[in-house]
Amino acid sequence: MVQAMVAITPEGCTGCDLCITFCPFEALLPLSERPADHRHAKRPVVVVEASCVGCLSCIGSCPTEALHEVLSPPDNVASPLLHPPPAPATEPVKRWSRDGTPWS
Ligand code: SF4
Ligand code: SF4
């Protein structure tokens, strides 16, 4: 079975944050700091691979098409979700319930 995941093209991410609320697993988070070589003024959003389950709910939410689907090769011996790379330093994002109270 082919494992779907998402990736963000760093050069295309303006840091608009639109995609963040589309992820039910809080796997899209802003970097704590803007990398010195980033071409946009605002820090980018990254995929925290340890949290991404590949549901693809976020696909289509990015206005610059920086967010895209990637597939791991079908001959992988283990899911990449089992061995995620070290998580980057990210900022938490407050989320809100329907009655306006924060739940995290
Ligand atoms: S694929 Fe699903 S879990 Fe992964 S970042 Fe997108 S919405 Fe979140
Ligand atoms: S919607 Fe696209 S440009 Fe905006 S933060 Fe997400 S990946 Fe970056």
XYZ file of C-alpha atoms and ligand atoms in Angstrom:
120
model
C 0.000 0.000 0.000
C 1.268 3.455 -0.848
C 1.467 5.877 2.070
C 0.268 9.418 1.368
C 1.748 12.352 3.228
C 2.051 16.042 2.573
C 5.009 18.342 2.188
C 5.414 22.114 1.943
C 7.677 23.692 -0.636
C 9.622 26.135 1.579
C 10.161 28.700 -1.197
C 6.427 28.849 -1.849
C 5.251 29.270 1.744
C 4.435 32.888 2.592
C 3.491 32.026 6.185
C -0.119 33.103 5.671
C -1.238 30.355 8.122
C -4.380 29.526 6.107
C -3.600 25.818 6.033
C -3.152 25.446 9.817
C -6.850 25.176 10.695
C -7.455 22.578 7.972
C -5.367 20.001 9.834
C -7.339 18.061 12.467
C -4.102 16.617 13.860
C -2.229 19.888 14.434
C 0.514 18.727 12.107
C 0.811 22.096 10.360
C 2.586 24.563 12.637
C 4.613 27.740 12.171
C 8.357 27.562 12.684
C 9.527 29.322 15.841
C 11.988 31.378 13.854
C 12.250 32.559 10.278
C 15.227 30.853 8.575
C 17.779 33.443 7.435
C 17.607 32.240 3.842
C 13.778 32.199 3.659
C 12.625 34.358 0.738
C 9.451 35.653 2.429
C 9.262 38.158 5.296
C 7.225 35.905 7.594
C 8.343 32.561 9.058
C 6.993 29.563 7.134
C 4.664 26.786 8.235
C 6.055 23.242 8.300
C 4.627 19.721 8.409
C 5.355 18.040 11.744
C 5.789 14.591 10.259
C 5.320 12.763 13.564
C 1.759 14.158 13.716
C 0.752 13.912 10.035
C -1.426 10.890 9.282
C -1.717 11.603 5.572
C -5.458 12.321 5.649
C -5.001 15.018 2.978
C -7.616 17.297 4.566
C -5.237 20.191 4.057
C -4.672 19.614 0.343
C -6.096 22.519 -1.624
C -6.000 24.983 1.278
C -2.803 26.708 0.178
C -3.255 29.735 -2.108
C 0.317 29.466 -3.399
C 0.168 25.681 -3.935
C 3.155 25.231 -1.623
C 1.331 22.343 0.056
C 1.364 19.154 -1.968
C 0.882 15.414 -1.654
C 3.879 13.114 -1.579
C 3.843 9.339 -1.727
C 6.335 7.041 -0.132
C 7.538 4.236 -2.396
C 5.346 1.088 -2.211
C 8.428 -1.052 -1.559
C 9.244 0.772 1.694
C 9.712 -1.781 4.448
C 8.122 0.516 7.053
C 5.865 3.542 7.051
C 7.809 6.820 7.281
C 5.318 7.751 10.018
C 7.006 5.162 12.238
C 10.378 6.822 11.876
C 9.772 10.551 11.535
C 12.770 12.855 11.432
C 13.423 15.099 14.447
C 10.613 17.646 14.803
C 11.529 21.251 13.994
C 11.043 23.983 16.620
C 7.487 25.223 16.107
C 5.039 27.578 17.804
C 1.774 26.264 19.309
C -1.430 27.558 17.696
C -4.534 28.234 19.784
C -7.656 26.552 18.457
C -11.240 27.518 19.230
C -14.409 25.520 19.753
C -17.763 26.522 18.243
C -18.813 28.444 21.347
C -15.654 30.513 21.202
C -13.793 28.896 24.089
C -10.220 27.760 23.574
C -9.628 24.003 23.770
C -5.846 24.058 23.674
S -2.390 15.346 5.543
Fe -3.892 15.464 7.235
S -2.679 15.125 9.100
Fe -1.210 15.626 7.436
S -0.908 17.857 7.582
Fe -2.579 17.529 6.099
S -4.490 17.649 7.288
Fe -2.785 17.362 8.736
S -1.467 28.024 3.234
Fe 0.412 27.691 1.994
S 1.518 29.656 2.033
Fe -0.012 29.703 3.697
S 1.119 28.965 5.517
Fe 0.125 27.159 4.594
S 1.682 26.270 3.193
Fe 2.327 28.365 3.717
